[in-house]
Short mmCIF file of C-alpha atoms and ligand atoms in Angstrom, two decimals:
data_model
loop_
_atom_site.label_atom_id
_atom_site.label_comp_id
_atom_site.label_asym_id
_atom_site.label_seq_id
_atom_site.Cartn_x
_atom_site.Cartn_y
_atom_site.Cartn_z
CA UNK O 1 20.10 -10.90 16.07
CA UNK O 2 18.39 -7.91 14.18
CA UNK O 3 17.42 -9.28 10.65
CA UNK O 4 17.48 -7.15 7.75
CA UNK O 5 13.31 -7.77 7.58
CA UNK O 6 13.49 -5.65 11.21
CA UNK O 7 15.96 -3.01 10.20
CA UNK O 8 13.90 -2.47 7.04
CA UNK O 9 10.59 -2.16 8.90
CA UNK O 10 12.37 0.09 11.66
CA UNK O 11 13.39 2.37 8.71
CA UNK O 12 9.64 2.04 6.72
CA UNK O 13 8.31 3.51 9.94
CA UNK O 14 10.29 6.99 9.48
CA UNK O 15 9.81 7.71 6.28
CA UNK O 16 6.47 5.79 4.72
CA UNK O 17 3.49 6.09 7.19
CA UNK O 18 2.59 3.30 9.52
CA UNK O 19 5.34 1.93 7.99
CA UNK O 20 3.11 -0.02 5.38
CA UNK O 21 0.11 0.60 3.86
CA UNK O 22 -2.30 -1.14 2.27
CA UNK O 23 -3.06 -4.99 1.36
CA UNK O 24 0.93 -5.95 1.59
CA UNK O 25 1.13 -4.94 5.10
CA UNK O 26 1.58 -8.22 6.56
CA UNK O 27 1.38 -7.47 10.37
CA UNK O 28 -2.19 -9.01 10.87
CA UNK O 29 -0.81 -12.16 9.70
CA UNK O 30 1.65 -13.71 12.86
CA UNK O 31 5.53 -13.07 12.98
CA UNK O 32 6.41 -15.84 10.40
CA UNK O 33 5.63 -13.33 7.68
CA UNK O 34 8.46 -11.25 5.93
CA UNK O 35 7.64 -7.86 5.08
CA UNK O 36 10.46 -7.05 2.35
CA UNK O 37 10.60 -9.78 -0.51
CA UNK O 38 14.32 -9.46 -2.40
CA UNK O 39 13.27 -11.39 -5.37
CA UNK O 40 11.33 -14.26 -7.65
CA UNK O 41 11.55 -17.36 -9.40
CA UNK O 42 8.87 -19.55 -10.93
CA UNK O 43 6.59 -20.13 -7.93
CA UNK O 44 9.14 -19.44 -5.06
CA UNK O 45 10.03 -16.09 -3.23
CA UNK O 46 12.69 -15.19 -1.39
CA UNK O 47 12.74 -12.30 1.57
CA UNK O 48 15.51 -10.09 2.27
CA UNK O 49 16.88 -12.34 4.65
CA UNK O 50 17.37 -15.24 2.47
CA UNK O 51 14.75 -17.36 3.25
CA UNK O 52 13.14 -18.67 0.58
CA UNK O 53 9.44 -19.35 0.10
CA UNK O 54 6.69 -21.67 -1.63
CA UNK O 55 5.09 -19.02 -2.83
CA UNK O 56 0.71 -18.75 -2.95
CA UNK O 57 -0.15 -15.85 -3.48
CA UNK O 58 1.93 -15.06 -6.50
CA UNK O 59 2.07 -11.32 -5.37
CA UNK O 60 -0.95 -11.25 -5.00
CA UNK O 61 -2.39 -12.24 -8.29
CA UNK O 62 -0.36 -10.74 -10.76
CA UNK O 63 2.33 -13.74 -11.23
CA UNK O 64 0.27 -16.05 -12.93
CA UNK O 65 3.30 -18.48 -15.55
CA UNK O 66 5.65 -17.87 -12.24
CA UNK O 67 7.81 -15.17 -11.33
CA UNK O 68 10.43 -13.99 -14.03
CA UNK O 69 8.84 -15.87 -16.65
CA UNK O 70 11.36 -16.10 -19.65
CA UNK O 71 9.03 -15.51 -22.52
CA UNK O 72 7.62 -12.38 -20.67
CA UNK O 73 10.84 -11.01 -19.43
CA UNK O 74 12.48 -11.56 -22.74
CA UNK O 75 9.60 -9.84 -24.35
CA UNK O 76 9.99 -6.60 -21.66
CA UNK O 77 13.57 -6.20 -22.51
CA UNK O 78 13.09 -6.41 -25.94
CA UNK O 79 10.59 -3.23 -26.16
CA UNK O 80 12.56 -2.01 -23.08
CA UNK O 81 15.92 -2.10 -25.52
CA UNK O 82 13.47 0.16 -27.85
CA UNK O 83 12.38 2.65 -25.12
CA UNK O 84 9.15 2.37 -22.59
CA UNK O 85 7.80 6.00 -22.03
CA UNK O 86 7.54 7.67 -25.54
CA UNK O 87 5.05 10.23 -26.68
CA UNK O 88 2.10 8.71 -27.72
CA UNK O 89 1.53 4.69 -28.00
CA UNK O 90 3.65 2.74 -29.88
CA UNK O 91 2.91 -0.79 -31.74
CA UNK O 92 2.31 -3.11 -28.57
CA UNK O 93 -1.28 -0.88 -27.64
CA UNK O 94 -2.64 -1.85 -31.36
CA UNK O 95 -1.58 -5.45 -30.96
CA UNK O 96 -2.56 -5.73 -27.05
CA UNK O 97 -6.09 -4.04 -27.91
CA UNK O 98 -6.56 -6.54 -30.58
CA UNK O 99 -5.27 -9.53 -29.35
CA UNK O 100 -7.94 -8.42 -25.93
CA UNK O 101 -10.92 -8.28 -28.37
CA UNK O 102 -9.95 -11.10 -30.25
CA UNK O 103 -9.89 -13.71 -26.68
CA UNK O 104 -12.48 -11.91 -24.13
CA UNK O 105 -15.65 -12.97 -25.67
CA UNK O 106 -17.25 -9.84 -25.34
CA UNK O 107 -14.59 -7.31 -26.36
CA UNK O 108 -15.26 -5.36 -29.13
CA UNK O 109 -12.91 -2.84 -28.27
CA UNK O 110 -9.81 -2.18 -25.22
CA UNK O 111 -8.32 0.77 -23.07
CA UNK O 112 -5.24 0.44 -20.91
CA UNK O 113 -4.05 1.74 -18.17
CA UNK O 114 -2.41 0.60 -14.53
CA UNK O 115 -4.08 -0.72 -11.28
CA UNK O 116 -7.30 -2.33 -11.39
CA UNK O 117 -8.78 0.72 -9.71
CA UNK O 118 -8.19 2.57 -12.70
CA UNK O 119 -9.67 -0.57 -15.01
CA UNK O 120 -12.98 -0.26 -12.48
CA UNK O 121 -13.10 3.45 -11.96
CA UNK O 122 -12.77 3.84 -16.37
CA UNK O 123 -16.01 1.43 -16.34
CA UNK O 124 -18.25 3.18 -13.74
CA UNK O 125 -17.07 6.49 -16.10
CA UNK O 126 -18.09 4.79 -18.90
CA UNK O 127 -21.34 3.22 -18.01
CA UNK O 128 -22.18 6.98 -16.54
CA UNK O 129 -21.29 9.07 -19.48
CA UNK O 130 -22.75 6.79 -22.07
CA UNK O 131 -26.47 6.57 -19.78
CA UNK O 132 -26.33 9.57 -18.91
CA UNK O 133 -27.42 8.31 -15.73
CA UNK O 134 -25.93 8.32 -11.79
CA UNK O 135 -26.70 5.37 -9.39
CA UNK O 136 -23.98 2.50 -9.36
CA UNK O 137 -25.14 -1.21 -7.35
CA UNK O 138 -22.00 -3.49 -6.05
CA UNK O 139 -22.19 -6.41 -3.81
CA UNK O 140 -22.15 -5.94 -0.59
CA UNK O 141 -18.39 -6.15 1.01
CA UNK O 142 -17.15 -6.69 -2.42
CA UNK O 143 -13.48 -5.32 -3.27
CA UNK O 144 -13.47 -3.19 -6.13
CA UNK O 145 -10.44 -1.02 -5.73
CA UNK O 146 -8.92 1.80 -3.34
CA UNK O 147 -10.82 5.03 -4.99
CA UNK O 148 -12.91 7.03 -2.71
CA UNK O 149 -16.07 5.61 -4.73
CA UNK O 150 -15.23 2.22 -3.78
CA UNK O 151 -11.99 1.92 -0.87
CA UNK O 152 -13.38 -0.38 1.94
CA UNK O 153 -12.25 2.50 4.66
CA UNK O 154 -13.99 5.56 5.43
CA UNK O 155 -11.45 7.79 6.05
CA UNK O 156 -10.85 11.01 4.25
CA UNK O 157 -14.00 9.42 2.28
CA UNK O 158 -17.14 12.31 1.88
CA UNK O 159 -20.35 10.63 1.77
CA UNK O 160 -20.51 12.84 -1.51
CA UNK O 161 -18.35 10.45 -3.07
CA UNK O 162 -20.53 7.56 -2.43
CA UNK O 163 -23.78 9.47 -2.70
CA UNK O 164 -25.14 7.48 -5.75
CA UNK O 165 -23.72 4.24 -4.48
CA UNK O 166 -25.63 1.10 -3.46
CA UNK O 167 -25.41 -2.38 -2.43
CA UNK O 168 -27.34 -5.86 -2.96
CA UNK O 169 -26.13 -9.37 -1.87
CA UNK O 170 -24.30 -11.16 -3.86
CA UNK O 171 -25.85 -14.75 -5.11
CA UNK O 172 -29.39 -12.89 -3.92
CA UNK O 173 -31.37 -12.09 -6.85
CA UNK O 174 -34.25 -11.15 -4.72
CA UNK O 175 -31.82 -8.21 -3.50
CA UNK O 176 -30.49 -6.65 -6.32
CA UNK O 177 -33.84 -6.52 -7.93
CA UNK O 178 -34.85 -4.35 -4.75
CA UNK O 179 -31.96 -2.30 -5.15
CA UNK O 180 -32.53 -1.69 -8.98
CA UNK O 181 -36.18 -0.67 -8.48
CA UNK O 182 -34.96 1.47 -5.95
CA UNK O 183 -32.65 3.18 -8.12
CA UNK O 184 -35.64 4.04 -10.69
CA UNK O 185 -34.59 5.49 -14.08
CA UNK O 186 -31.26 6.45 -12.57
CA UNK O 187 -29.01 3.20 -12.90
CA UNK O 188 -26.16 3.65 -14.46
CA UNK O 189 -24.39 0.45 -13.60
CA UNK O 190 -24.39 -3.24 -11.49
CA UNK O 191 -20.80 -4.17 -10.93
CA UNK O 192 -20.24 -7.67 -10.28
CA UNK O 193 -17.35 -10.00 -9.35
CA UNK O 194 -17.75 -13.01 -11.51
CA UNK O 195 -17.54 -15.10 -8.29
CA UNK O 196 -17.85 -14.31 -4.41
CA UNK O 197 -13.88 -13.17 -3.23
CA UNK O 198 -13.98 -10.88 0.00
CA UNK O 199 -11.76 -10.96 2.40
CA UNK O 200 -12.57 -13.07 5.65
CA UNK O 201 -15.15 -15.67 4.46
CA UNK O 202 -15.79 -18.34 2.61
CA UNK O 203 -16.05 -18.13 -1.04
CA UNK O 204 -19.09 -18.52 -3.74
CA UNK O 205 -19.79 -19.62 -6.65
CA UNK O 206 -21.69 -17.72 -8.87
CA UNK O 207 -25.38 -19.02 -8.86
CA UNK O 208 -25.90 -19.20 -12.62
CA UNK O 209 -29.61 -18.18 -12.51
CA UNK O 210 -28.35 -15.04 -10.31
CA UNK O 211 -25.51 -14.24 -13.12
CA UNK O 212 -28.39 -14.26 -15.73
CA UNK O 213 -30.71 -12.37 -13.55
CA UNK O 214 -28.33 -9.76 -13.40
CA UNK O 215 -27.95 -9.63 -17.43
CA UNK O 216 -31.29 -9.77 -17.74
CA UNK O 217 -31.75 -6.94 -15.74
CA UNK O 218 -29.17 -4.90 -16.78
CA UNK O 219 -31.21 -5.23 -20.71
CA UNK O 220 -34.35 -4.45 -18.91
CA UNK O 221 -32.87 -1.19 -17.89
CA UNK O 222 -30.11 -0.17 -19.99
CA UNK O 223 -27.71 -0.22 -17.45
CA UNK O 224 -23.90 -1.27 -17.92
CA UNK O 225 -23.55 -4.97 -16.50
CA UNK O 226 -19.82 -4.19 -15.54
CA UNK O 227 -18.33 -7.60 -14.88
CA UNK O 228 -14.93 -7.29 -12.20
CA UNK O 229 -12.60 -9.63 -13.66
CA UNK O 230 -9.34 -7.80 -12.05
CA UNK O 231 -8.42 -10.41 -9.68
CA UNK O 232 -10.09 -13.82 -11.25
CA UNK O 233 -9.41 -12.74 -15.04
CA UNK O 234 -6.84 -14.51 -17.46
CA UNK O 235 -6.59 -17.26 -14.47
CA UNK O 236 -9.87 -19.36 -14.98
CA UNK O 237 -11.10 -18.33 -18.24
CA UNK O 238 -9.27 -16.38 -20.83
CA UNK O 239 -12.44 -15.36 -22.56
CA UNK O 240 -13.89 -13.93 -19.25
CA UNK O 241 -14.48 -15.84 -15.86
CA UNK O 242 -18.63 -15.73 -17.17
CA UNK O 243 -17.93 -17.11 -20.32
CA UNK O 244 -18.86 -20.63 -18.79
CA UNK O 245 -22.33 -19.57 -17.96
CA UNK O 246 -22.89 -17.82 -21.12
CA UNK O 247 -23.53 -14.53 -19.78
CA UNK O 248 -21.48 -11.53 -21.37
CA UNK O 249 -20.83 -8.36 -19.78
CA UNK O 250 -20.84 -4.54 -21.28
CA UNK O 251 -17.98 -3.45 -19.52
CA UNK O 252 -15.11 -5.51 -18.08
CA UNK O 253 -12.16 -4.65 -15.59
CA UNK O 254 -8.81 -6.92 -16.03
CA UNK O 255 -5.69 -5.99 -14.01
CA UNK O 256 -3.40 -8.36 -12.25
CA UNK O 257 -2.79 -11.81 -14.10
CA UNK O 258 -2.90 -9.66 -17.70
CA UNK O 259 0.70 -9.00 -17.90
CA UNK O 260 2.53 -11.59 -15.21
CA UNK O 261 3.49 -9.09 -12.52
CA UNK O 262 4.25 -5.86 -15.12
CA UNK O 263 1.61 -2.78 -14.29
CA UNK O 264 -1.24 -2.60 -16.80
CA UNK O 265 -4.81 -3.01 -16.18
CA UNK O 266 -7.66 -3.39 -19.67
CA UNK O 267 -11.14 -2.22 -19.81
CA UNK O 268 -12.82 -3.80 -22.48
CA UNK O 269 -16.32 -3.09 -23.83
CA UNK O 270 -18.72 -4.07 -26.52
CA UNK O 271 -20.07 -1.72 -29.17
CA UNK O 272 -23.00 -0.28 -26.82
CA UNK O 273 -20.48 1.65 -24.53
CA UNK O 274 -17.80 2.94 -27.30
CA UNK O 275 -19.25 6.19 -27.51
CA UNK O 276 -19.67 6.79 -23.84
CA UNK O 277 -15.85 5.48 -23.80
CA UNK O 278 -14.74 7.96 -26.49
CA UNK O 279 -16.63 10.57 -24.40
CA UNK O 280 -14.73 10.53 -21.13
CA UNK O 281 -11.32 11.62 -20.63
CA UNK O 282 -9.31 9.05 -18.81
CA UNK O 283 -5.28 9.11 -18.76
CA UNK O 284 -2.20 8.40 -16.96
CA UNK O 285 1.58 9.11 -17.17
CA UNK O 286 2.72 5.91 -17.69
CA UNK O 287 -0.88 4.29 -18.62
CA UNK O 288 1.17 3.95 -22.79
CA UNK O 289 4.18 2.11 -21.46
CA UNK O 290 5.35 -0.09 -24.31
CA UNK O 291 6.62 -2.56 -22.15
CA UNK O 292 4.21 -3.44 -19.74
CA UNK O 293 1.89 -4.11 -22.97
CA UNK O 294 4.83 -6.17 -24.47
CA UNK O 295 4.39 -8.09 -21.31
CA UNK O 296 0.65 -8.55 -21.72
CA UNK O 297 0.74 -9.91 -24.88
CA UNK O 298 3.74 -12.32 -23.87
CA UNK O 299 1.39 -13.68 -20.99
CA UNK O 300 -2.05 -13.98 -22.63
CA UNK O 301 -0.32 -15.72 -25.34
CA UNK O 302 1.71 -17.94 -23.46
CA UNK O 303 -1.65 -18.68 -22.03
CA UNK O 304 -3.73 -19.11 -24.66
CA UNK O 305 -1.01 -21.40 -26.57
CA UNK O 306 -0.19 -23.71 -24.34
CA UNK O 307 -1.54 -25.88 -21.13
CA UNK O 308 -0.46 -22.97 -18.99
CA UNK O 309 -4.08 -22.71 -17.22
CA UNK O 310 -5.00 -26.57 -17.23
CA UNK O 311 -1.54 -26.78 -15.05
CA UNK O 312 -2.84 -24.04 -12.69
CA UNK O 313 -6.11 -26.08 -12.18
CA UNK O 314 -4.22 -29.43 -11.69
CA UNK O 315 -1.65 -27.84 -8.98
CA UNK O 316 -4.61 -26.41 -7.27
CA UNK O 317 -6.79 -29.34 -7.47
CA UNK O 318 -2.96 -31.49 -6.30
CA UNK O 319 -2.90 -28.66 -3.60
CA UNK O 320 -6.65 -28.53 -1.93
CA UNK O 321 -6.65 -32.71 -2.15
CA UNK O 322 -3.81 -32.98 -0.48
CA UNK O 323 -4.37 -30.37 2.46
CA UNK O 324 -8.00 -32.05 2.96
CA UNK O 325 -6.08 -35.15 3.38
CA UNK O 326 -3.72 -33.65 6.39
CA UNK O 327 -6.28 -31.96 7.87
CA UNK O 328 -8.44 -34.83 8.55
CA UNK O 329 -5.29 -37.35 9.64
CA UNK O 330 -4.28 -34.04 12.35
CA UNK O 331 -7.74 -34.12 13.35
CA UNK O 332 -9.13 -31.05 12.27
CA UNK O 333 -11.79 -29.79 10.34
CA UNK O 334 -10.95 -27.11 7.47
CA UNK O 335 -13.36 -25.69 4.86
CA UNK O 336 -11.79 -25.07 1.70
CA UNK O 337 -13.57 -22.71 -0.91
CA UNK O 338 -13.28 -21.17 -4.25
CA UNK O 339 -12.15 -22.18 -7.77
CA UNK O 340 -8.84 -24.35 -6.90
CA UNK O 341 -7.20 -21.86 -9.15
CA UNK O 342 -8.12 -19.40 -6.55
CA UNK O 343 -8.26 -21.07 -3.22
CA UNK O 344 -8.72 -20.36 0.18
CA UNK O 345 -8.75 -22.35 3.74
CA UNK O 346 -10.09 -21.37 7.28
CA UNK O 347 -10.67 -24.30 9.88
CA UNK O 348 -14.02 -24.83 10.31
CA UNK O 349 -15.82 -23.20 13.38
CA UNK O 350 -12.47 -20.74 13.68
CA UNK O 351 -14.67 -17.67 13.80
CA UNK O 352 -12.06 -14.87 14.31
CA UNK O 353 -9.49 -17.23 12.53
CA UNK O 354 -6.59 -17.60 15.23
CA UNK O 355 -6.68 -21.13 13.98
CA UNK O 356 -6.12 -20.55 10.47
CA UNK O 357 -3.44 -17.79 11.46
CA UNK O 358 -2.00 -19.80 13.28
CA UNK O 359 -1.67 -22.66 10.69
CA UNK O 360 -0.18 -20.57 8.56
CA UNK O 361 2.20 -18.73 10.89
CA UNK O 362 3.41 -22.26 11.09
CA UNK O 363 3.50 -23.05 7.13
CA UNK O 364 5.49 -19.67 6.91
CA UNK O 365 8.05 -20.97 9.47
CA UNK O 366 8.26 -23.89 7.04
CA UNK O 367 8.61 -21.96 3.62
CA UNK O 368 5.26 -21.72 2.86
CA UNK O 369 3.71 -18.04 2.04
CA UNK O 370 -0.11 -18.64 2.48
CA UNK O 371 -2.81 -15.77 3.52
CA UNK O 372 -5.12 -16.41 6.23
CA UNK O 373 -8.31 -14.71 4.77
CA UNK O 374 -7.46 -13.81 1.90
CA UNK O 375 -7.71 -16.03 -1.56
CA UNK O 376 -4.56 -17.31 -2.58
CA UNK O 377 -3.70 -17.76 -5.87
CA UNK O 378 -2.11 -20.61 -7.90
CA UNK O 379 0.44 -20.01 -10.74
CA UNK O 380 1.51 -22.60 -14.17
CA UNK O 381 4.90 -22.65 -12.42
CA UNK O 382 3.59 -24.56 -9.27
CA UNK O 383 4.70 -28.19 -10.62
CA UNK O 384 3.40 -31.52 -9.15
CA UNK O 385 6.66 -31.78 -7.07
CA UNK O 386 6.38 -28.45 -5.95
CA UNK O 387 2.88 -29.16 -4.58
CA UNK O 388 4.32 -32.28 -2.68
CA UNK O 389 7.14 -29.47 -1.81
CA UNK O 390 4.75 -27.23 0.03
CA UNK O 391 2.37 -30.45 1.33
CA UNK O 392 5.45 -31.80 3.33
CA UNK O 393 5.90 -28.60 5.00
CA UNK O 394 1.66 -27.95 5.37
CA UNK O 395 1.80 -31.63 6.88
CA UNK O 396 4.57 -30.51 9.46
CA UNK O 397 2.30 -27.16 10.05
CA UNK O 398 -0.51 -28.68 11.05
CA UNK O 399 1.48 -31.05 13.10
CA UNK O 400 2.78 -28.23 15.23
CA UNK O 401 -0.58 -27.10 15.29
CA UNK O 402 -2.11 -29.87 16.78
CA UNK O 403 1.02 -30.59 19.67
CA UNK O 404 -0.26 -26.83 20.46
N1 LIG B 501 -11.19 -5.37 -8.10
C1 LIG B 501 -10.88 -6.55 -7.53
C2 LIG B 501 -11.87 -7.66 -7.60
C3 LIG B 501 -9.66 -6.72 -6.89
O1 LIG B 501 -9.37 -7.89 -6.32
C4 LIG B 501 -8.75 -5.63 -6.86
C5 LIG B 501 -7.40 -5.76 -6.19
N2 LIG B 501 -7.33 -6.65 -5.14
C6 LIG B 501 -9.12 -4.43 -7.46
C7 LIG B 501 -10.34 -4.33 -8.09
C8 LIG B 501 -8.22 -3.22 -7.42
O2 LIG B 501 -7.06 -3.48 -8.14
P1 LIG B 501 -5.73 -2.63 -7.83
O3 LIG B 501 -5.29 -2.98 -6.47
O4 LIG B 501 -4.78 -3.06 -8.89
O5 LIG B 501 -6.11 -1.19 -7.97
#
C-alpha cells in the first residue's frame, strides 16, 4: 500500500531538489520517520497519514507552550483580523522591542527579523560596523546558521566568505585565547553558544570560568561577545541562557522558542553596539509582520507569567529519569546529556550511532518522534501523563531493541 508520506516524497523529488533539503530531511534517521507532518496539538504531531506522534522535538525548537497554543493563536488572529504585511511597523514592534529589553538582562535595545540566521548574521554586522574591525572566532563545529559565513557545507561556499573566520574549542579557554592573540587588533567578534549543542555528540555545559574568560576577553579587546541564544533562548532562561553565571553579552541572537512556532528572530544589544546597529542596513520583506510579533509577545508572556518553564524542566527531568531507568532494566548503557529542557541520548560506546538510530526507529514505530543526534527539545505542554505516555512506548522500544 503506497502511503500518502511516499506519494508526497515521490512528488518532492520532481519539483524541490533532492526532494528535501536541509535539517527536516529525515532520511538519515531509519524508515519509522514521516517526512510530511499534517498538523499540531499541544505536544503531539500528526503525519499525513494519520499517525499521530509524541512529539520531542517540538519542530525543532520553535513550539515551546505546545503546538497551537490558544493564547498565541488567539493573539495571531487578532492582529491577523487587523492586517499582517503593512507599510512600515505597526504597534506590536514597539511593544515586542520593549517587552525584549525589559526580560533579557542585557537588552537595552531590539531588532527583528525571521530565521536565526538573520538574528546571527545582524550581530556579526553589528559587532563589524561598530569596531570597525574584521576577524570573527566561533567554536569549533558549532551551528550558527545556513549563511555562507557560517553553513556547515562547503558547497557554493568561496573561501572569501570565510576569509576572516576562525575557530577555538569550546569549554577551552586556553584556545580561544590563542585564537584572539592571533587575530591581533582585528577582532571584531567571539560568538558563543551559551552551552555545547552540535550535532552528533554529547553535550556541555558551559564551564563558568570559560564563560567569564570569554567576557573578560572580549573587554580586554573591545570585541562584541555575541552570545547564540537562537536555539536554547526563552527555554532555560528568559533573561538569557548566561544570566545564571552572571555573564552578559553585547550582542544576542534569539529565534525559535520567541514566538511558539510563528517566524521572527530578535537581536538585542546593549548601549555599546547601538550606533554600529543604526549604522548597518539590515531588512526583510516580511521581517515587520504584525503578527508574528503579536505571537512573540503572547509567548514570552505566557512564559514569564506563569510556571510555563518550571513545567518544561519537570517533564524533562520526568523524561531523562525515566529513560535511565529502562535503559538499565534492557541492559544497556545510554549517556544522556544537556539541560533536561534540551536533551539528548546516544547509547554509550555506539560510535556511528546505529544503536541510537535504531532505538529510535523503534520509538517512532511506537508514536514517539525523537532525533538520533540531534538535541531534542521539551515543550510546557508535555504533561506528567504524557511523559508516562511516551515512557510506555520508549520501554517497548528498547524492548525490541534488545530481542534484536
Ligand atoms: N544558531 C543556532 C544555535 C541554531 O541552533 C540555529 C538553528 N538550528 C541557528 C543559529 C539558525 O537558525 P535558523 O535555522 O532559524 O536560521
Amino acid at each position: 500500500m503506497t502511503t500518502i508520506d511516499a506519494e508526497l516524497r515521490g512528488r518532492a523529488e520532481a519539483v524541490i531538489p533532492g526532494g528535501m533539503y536541509g535539517h527536516m530531511d529525515v532520511r538519515a534517521f531509519g524508515d519509522a520517520h514521516p517526512q510530511f507532518m499534517a498538523g499540531g496539538d499541544g505536544c503531539r504531531i500528526t503525519d499525513v497519514d494519520g499517525r499521530t506522534f509524541l512529539d520531542f522535538m517540538c519542530g525543532w525548537g520553535p513550539i515551546v507552550l505546545g503546538h497551537r497554543h490558544p493564547r498565541v493563536q488567539e493573539a495571531v488572529a487578532a492582529q491577523q483580523a487587523l492586517g499582517d504585511c503593512l507599510n512600515g511597523g505597526s504597534p506590536p514592534m514597539v511593544e515586542l522591542a520593549e517587552l525584549l529589553v525589559g526580560t533579557v538582562a542585557h537588552a537595552d535595545w531590539a531588532m527583528l527579523a525571521k530565521n536565526g540566521t538573520d538574528a546571527t548574521t545582524t550581530c556579526v554586522t553589528i559587532a563589524r560596523a561598530a569596531t570597525g574591525r574584521r576577524r570573527v572566532l566561533t567554536a569549533r563545529g558549532a551551528y550558527h546558521g545556513a549563511a555562507p559565513w557560517c553553513t556547515p557545507r562547503d558547497a557554493g561556499v568561496l573561501p572569501e566568505d570565510r576569509a576572516h573566520l576562525r575557530h577555538f574549542e569550546y569549554n577551552d579557554l586556553d584556545s580561544l585565547r590563542a585564537a584572539v592573540a592571533d587575530a591581533g587588533d582585528d577582532l571584531a567578534a567571539v560568538v558563543v553558544c551559551p552551552f555545547r549543542h552540535d550535532l552528533r555528540r554529547d553535550q556541555e555545559p558551559p564551564d563558568p570560568a570559560f564563560a567569564k574568560g570569554v567576557r573578560e576577553l572580549c573587554d580586554a579587546t573591545g570585541a562584541a561577545l555575541v552570545l547564540d541564544d537562537v536555539r536554547a533562548g526563552f527555554r532555560l532562561d528568559l533573561a538569557g541562557s548566561w544570566e545564571p553565571l552572571g555573564i552578559r553579552p553585547d550582542l544576542s541572537a534569539w529565534s525559535k522558542a520567541i514566538a511558539n512556532g510563528h517566524a521572527l528572530a530578535a537581536v538585542t544589544g546593549s548601549d555599546r553596539f547601538r550606533a554600529g546597529a543604526e549604522r548597518i542596513y539590515t531588512t526583510g520583506s516580511f521581517w515587520y509582520s504584525a503578527a508574528a510579533m503579536a505571537a512573540a509577545i503572547a509567548t514570552i508572556t505566557e512564559l514569564r507569567d506563569t510556571d510555563a518553564l518550571a513545567r518544561i524542566e519537570r517533564a524533562g527531568t520526568r523524561l531523562r529519569a525515566g529513560l535511565d531507568a529502562q535503559a538499565r532494566a534492557h541492559g544497556f548503557e545510554v549517556v544522556q546529556t544537556g539541560p533536561v529542557q534540551m536533551p539528548v541520548l546516544r547509547f554509550a560506546g555506539d560510535e556511528d550511532f546505529a544503536l541510537t538510530r535504531a532505538w529510535t526507529d523503534e520509538a517512532a514505530r511506537r508514536g514517539v518522534y525523537l532525533h538520533p543526534w540531534h538535541n531534542w527539545f521539551m515543550s510546557a505542554a508535555h504533561g506528567d501523563a504524557d511523559i508516562d505516555d511516551a515512557l510506555e512506548r520508549t520501554d517497548d522500544a528498547f524492548a525490541a531493541l534488545a530481542r534484536r
